[in-house]
mmCIF file of C-alpha atoms in Angstrom:
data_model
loop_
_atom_site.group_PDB
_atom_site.id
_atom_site.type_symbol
_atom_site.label_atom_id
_atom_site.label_comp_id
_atom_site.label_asym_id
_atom_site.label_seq_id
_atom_site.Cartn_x
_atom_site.Cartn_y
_atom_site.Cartn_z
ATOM 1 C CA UNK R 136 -23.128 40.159 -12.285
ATOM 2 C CA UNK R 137 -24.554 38.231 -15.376
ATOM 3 C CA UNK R 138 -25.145 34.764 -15.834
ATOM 4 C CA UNK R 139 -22.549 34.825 -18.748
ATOM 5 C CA UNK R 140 -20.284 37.299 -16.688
ATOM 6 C CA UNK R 141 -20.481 34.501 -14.085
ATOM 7 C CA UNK R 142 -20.141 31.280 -16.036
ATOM 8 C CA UNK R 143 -16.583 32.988 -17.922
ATOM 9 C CA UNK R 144 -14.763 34.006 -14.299
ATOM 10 C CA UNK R 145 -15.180 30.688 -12.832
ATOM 11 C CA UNK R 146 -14.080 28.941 -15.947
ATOM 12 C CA UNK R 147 -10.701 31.225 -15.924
ATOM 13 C CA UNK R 148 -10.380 29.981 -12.293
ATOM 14 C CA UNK R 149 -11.224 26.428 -12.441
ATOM 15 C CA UNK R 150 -11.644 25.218 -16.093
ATOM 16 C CA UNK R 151 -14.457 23.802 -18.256
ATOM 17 C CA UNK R 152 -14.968 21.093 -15.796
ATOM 18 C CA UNK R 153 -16.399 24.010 -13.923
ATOM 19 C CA UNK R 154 -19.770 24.718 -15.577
ATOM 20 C CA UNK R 155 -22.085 22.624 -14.122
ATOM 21 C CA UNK R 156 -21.336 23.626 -11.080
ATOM 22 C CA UNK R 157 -21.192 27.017 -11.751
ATOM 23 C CA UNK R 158 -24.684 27.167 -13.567
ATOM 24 C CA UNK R 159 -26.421 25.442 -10.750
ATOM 25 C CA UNK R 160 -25.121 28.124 -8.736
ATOM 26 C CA UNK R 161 -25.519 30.916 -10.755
ATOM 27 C CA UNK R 162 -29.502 29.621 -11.424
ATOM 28 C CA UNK R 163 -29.906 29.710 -7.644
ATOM 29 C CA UNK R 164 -28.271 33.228 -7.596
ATOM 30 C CA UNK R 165 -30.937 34.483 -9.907
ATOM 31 C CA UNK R 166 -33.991 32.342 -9.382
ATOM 32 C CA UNK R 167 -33.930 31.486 -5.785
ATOM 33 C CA UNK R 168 -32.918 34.378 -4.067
ATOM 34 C CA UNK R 169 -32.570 37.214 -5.726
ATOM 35 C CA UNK R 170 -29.725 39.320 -5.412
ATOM 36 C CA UNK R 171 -29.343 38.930 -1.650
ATOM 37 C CA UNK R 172 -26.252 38.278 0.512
ATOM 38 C CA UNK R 173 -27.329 34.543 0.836
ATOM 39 C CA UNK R 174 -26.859 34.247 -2.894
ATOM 40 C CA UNK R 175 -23.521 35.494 -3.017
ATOM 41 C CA UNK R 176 -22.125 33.840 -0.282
ATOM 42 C CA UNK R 177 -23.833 30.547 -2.112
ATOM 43 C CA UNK R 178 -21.927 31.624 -5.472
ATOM 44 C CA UNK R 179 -18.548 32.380 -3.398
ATOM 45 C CA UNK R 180 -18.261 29.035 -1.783
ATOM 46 C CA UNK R 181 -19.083 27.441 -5.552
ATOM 47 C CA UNK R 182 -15.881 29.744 -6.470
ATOM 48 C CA UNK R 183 -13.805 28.491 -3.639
ATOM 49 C CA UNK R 184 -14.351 24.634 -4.208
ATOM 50 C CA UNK R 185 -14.165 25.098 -7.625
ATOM 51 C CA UNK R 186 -10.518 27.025 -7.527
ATOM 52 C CA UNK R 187 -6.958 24.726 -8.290
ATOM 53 C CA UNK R 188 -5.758 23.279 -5.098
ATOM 54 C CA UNK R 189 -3.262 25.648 -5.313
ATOM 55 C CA UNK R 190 -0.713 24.853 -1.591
ATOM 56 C CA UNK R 191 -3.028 22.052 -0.795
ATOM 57 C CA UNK R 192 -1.784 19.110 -0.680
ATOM 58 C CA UNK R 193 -3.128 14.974 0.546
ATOM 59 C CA UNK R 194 -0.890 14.398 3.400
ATOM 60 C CA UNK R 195 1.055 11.442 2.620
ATOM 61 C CA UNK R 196 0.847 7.566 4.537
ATOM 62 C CA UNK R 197 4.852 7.491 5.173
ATOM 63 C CA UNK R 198 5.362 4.727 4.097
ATOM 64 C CA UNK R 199 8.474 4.238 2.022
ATOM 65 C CA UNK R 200 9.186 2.231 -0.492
ATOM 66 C CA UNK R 201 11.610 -0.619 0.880
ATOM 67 C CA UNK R 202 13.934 -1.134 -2.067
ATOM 68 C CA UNK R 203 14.669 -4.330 -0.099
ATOM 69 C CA UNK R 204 11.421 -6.041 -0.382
ATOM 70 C CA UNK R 205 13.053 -9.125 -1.841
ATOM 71 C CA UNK R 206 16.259 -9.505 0.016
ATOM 72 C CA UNK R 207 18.293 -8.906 -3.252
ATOM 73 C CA UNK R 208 19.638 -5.207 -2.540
ATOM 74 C CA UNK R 209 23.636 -5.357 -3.083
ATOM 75 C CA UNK R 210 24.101 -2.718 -0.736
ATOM 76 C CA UNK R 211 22.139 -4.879 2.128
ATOM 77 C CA UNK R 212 23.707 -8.063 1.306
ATOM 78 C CA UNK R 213 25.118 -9.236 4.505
ATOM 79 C CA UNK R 214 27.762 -12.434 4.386
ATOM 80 C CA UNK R 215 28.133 -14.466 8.506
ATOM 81 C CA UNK R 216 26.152 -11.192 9.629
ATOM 82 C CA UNK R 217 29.087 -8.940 8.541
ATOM 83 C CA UNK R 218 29.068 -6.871 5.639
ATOM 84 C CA UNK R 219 30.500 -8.403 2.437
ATOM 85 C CA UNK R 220 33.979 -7.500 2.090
ATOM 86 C CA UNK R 221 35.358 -6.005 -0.808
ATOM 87 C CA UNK R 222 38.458 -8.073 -1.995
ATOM 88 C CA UNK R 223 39.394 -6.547 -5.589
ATOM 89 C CA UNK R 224 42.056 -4.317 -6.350
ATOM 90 C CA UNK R 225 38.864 -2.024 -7.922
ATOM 91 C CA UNK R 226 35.937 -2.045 -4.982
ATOM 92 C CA UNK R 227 33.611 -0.452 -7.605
ATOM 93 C CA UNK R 228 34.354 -3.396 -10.003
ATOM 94 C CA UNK R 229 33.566 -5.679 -7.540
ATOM 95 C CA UNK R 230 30.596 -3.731 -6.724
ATOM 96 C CA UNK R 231 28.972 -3.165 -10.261
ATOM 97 C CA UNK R 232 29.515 -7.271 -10.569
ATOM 98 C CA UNK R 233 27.078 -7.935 -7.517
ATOM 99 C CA UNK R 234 24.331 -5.565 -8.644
ATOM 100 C CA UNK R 235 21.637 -7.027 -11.264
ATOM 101 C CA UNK R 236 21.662 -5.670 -14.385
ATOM 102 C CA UNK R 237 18.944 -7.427 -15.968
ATOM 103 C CA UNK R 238 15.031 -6.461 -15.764
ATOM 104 C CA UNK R 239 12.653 -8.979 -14.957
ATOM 105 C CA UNK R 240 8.889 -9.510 -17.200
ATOM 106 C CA UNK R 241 7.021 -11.688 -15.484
ATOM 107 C CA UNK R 242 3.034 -12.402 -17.331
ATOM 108 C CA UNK R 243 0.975 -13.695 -15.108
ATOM 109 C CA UNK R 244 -1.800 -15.533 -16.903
ATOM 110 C CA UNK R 245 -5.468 -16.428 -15.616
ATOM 111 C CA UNK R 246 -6.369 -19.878 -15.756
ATOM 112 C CA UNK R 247 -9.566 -19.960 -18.512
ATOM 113 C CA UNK R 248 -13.287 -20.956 -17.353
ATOM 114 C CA UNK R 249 -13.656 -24.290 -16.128
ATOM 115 C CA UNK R 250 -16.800 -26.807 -14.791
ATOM 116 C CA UNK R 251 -17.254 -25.629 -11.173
ATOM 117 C CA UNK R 252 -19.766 -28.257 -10.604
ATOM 118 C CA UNK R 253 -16.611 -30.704 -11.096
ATOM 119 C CA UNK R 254 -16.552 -33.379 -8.123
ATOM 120 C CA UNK R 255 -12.358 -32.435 -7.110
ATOM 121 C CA UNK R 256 -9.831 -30.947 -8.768
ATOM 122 C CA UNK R 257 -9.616 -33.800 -11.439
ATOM 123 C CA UNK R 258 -12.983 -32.853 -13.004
ATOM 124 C CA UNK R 259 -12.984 -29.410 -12.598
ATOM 125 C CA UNK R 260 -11.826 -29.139 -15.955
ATOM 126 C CA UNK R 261 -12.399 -26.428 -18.708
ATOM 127 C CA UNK R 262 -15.543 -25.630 -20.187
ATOM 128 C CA UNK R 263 -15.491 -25.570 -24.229
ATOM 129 C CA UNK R 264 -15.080 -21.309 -24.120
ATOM 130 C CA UNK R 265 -12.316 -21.813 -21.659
ATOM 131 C CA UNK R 266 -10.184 -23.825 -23.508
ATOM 132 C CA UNK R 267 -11.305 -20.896 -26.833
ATOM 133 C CA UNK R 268 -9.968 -18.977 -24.016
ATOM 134 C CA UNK R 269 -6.660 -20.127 -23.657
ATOM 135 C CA UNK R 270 -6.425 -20.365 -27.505
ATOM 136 C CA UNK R 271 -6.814 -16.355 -27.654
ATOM 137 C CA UNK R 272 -4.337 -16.190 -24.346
ATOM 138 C CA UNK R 273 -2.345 -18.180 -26.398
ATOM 139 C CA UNK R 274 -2.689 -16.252 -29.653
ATOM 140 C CA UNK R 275 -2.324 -12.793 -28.029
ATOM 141 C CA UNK R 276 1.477 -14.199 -26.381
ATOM 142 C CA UNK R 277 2.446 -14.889 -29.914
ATOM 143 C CA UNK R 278 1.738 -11.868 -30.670
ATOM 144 C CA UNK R 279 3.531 -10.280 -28.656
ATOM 145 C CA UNK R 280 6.865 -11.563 -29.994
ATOM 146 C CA UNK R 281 8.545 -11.450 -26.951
ATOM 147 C CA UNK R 282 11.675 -14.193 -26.133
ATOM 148 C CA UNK R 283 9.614 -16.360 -23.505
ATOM 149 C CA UNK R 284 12.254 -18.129 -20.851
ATOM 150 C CA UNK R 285 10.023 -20.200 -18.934
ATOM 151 C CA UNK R 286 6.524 -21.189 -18.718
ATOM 152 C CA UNK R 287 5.685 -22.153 -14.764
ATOM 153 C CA UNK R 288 1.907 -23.316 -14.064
ATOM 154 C CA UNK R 289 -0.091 -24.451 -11.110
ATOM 155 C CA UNK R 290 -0.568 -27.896 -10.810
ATOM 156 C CA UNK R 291 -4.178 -27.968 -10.372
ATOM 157 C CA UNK R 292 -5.951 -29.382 -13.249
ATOM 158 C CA UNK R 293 -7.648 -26.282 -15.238
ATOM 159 C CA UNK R 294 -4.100 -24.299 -15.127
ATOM 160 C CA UNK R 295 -2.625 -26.970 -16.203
ATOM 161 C CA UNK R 296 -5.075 -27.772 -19.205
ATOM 162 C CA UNK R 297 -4.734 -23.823 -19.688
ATOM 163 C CA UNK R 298 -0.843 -24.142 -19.782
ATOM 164 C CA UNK R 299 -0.807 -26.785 -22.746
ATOM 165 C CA UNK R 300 -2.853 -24.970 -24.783
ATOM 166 C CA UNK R 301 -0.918 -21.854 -24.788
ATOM 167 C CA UNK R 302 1.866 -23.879 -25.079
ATOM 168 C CA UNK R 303 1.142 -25.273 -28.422
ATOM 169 C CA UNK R 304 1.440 -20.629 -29.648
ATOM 170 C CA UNK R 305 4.808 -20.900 -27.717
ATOM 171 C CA UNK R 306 7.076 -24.185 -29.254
ATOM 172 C CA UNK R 307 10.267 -24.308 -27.310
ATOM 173 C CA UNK R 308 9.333 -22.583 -24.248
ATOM 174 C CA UNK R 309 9.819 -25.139 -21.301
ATOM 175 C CA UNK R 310 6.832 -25.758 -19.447
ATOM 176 C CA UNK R 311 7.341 -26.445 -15.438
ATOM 177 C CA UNK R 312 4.451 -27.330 -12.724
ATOM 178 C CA UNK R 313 4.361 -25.879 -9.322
ATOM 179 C CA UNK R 314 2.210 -26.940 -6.218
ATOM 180 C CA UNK R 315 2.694 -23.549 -4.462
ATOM 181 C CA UNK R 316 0.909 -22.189 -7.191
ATOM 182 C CA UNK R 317 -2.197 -23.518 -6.592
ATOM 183 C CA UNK R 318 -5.294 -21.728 -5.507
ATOM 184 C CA UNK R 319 -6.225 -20.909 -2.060
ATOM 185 C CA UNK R 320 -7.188 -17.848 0.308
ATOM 186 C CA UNK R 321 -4.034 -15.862 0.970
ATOM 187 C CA UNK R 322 -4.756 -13.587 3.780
ATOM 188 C CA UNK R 323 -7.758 -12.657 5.683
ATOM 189 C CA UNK R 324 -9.368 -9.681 3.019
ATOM 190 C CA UNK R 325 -10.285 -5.915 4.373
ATOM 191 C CA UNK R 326 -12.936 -5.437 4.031
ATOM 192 C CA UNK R 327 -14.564 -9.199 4.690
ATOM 193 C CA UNK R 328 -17.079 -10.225 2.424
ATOM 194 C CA UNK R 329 -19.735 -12.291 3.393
ATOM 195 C CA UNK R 330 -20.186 -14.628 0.327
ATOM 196 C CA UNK R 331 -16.329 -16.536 0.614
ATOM 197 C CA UNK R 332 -14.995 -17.306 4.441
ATOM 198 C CA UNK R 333 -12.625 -19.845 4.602
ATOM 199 C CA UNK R 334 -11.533 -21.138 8.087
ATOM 200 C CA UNK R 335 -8.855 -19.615 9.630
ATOM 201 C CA UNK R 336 -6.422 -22.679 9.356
ATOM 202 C CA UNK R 337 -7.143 -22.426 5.564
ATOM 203 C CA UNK R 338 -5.765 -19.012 5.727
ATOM 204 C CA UNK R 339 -2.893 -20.298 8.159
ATOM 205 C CA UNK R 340 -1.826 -23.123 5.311
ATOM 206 C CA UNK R 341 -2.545 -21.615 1.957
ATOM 207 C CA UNK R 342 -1.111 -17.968 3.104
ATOM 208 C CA UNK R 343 2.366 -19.556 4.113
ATOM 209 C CA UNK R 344 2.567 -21.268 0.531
ATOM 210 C CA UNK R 345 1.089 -18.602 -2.088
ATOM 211 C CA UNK R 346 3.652 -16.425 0.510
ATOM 212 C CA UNK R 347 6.773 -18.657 -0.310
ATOM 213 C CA UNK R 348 5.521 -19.057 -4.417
ATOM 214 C CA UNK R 349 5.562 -14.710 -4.128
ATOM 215 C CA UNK R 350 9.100 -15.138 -2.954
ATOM 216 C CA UNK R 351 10.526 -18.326 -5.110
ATOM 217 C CA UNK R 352 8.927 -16.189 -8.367
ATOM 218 C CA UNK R 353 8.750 -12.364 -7.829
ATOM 219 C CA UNK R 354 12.581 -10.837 -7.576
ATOM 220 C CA UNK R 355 14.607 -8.925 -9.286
ATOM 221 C CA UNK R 356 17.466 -10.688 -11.702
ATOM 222 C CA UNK R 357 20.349 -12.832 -10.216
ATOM 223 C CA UNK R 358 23.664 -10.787 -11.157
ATOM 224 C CA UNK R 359 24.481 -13.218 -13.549
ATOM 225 C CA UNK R 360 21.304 -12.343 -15.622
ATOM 226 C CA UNK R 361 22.755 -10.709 -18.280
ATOM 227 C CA UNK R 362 19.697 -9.905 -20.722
ATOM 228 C CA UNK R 363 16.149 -9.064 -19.578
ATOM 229 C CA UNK R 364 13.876 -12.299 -18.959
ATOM 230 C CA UNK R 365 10.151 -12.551 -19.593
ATOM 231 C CA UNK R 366 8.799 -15.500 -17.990
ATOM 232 C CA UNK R 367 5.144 -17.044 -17.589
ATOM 233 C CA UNK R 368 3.251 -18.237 -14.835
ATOM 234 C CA UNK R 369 -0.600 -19.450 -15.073
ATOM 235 C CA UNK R 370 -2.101 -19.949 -11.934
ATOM 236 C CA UNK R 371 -4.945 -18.253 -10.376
ATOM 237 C CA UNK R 372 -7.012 -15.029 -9.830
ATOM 238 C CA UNK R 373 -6.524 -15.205 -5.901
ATOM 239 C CA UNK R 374 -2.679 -15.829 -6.247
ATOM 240 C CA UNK R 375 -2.240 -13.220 -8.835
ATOM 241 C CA UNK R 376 -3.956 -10.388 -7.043
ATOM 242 C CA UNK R 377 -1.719 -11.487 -4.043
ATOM 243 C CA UNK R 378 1.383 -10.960 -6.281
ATOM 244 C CA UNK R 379 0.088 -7.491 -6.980
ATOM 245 C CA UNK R 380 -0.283 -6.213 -4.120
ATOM 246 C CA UNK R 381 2.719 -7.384 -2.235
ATOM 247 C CA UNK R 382 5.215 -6.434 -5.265
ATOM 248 C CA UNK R 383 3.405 -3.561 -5.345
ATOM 249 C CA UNK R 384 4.033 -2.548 -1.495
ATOM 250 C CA UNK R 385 0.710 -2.087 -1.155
ATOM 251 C CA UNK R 386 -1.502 -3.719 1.823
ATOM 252 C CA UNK R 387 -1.749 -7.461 1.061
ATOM 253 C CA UNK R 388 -5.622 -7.578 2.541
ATOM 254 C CA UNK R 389 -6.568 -5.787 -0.258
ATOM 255 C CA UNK R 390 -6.529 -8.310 -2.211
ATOM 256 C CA UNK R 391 -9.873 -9.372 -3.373
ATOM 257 C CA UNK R 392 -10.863 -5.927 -4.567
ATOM 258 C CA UNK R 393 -9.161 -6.499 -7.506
ATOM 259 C CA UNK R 394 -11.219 -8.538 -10.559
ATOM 260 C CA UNK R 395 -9.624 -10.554 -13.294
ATOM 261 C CA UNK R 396 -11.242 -12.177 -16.008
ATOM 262 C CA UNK R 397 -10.635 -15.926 -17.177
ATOM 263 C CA UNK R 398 -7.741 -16.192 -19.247
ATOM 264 C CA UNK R 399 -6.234 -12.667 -18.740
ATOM 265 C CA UNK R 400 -2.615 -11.236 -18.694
ATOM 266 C CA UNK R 401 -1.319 -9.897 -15.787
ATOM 267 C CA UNK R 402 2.077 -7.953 -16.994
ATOM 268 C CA UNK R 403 4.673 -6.927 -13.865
ATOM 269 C CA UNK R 404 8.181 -5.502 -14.104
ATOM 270 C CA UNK R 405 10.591 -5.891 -11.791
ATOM 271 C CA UNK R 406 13.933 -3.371 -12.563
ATOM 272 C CA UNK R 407 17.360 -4.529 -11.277
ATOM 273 C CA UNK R 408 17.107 -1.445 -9.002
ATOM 274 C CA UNK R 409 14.069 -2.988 -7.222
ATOM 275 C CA UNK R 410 11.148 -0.699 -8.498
ATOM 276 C CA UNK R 411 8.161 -3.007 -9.678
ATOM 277 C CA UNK R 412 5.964 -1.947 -11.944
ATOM 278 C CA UNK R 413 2.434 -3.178 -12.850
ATOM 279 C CA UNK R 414 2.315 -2.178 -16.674
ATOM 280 C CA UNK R 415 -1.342 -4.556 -17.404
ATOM 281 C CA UNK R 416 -3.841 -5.716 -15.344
ATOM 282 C CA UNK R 417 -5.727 -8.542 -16.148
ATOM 283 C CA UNK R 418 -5.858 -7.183 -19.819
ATOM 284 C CA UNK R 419 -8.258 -9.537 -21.759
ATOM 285 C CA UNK R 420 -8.905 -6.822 -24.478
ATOM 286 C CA UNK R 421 -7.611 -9.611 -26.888
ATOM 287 C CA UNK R 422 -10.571 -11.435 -26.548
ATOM 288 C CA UNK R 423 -14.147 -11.291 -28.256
ATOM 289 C CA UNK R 424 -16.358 -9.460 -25.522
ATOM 290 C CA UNK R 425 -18.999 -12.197 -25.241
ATOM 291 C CA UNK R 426 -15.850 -14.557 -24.674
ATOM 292 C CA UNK R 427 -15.213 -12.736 -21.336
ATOM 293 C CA UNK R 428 -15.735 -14.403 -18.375
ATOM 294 C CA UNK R 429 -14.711 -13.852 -14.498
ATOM 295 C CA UNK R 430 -16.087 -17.694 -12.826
#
């Protein structure tokens, strides 16, 4: 069989992404050994790999999605440890009126770069990019257009200075403070990393809170909600990735494998059926690249 002859069958098999592959083996076909069985089998295992998974399939983890996460599902709503009972002339009238109806937007925002050599949290202030920083952040939330509700921040000093400033893009929007908010070290992270280990207590204290701020801030609408909410909270990068994860469903120690730059917009939905969705990721596109920073 050709080299050409070659190259075209395991393109109609596997596609262009194919090629390499395929002309590494088909080079060893010809140069290396000849047309001996070695060869082929060599080429035929390049043809296998290189085929559509076809009935293979990754076996999945089992774990389902618990469309309960947040304690908010009308159909588990218990009342004295009995099920709620239905008093209305029209059950599914009463039942439509407990569900949410509303969706959720909830923009997490990055605190901007700030002076880590501060002596406490009263002089770790930002640096002259940050607060450029929180101008952009500030800018790019304009932008946007969207009806803000609500703009919650930590109460440690560089969210806070970060809060203000975006608040000047965003006249009207109330601006609340939040001590469970503030950073700390949420749960022990898999894998461990040798450069950050806080003691165990730490984890013990500041897990518990960031734990309770996931639940006070991360739900699906009240009932009453009649229009979808978009709401702001600027805190911090360990806090935030926390969020993720756990309104996510996925494992909470993964935490610190995810990166977010200073001043960045973290976007999650949360549907009145209980599916979150993660539509940005510490999206700092709006920003000059050598404004970027991740300290």
């Amino acid at each position: 069989m050709s080299y050409r002859r070659t190259i075209k069958i395991v393109c109609g098999f596997a596609g262009g992404s194919a090629v390499l592959v395929v002309a590494a083996a088909a080079a060893e076909y010809q140069g290396c050994f000849g047309h001996t069985r070695a060869a082929r089998w060599s080429l035929f295992n390049v043809l296998q790999a290189a085929q559509p998974a076809g009935n293979r399939t990754v076996e999945s983890t089992g774990n389902a999605w618990d469309f309960n996460w947040d304690k908010r599902d009308p159909s588990a709503l218990l009342t004295n440890g009995k099920k709620k009972e239905v008093v209305s002339e029209d059950p599914s009238s009463e039942q439509d009126n407990g569900k949410p109806k509303a969706t959720r937007n909830i923009l997490l925002i990055r605190h901007s770069q700030y002076n880590l050599s501060g002596n406490g949290d009263h002089e770790r202030i930002l640096t002259p990019l940050g607060r450029e920083q929180a101008e952009f952040t500030g800018q790019r939330l304009a932008a946007l257009g969207l009806k803000y509700d609500i703009m919650v921040h930590s109460t440690m000093a560089r969210a806070t200075e970060t809060a203000n400033i975006i608040s000047k893009y965003l006249p009207g929007v109330e601006l609340v403070s939040c001590d469970l908010l503030r950073e700390g070290a949420p749960i022990q992270p898999v894998p461990p990393v040798t450069h950050w280990k806080p003691d165990a207590v730490q984890y013990h204290e500041d897990g518990a809170r960031i734990e309770a701020a996931f639940r006070r801030y991360i739900h699906r609408a009240d009932p009453k909600q009649k229009e979808d909410s978009y709401e702001i909270i600027v805190c911090h990068a360990n806090v935030i990735r926390y969020f993720v994860c756990r309104a996510l469903q996925f494992p909470p120690e993964g935490w610190l494998r995810i990166g977010l730059n200073n001043g960045s917009i973290t976007w999650l939905t949360v549907r009145p059926s209980g599916r979150v969705a993660l539509r940005t990721l510490g999206d700092s596109g709006f920003m000059p690249p050598d404004k970027l920073t991740r300290t």
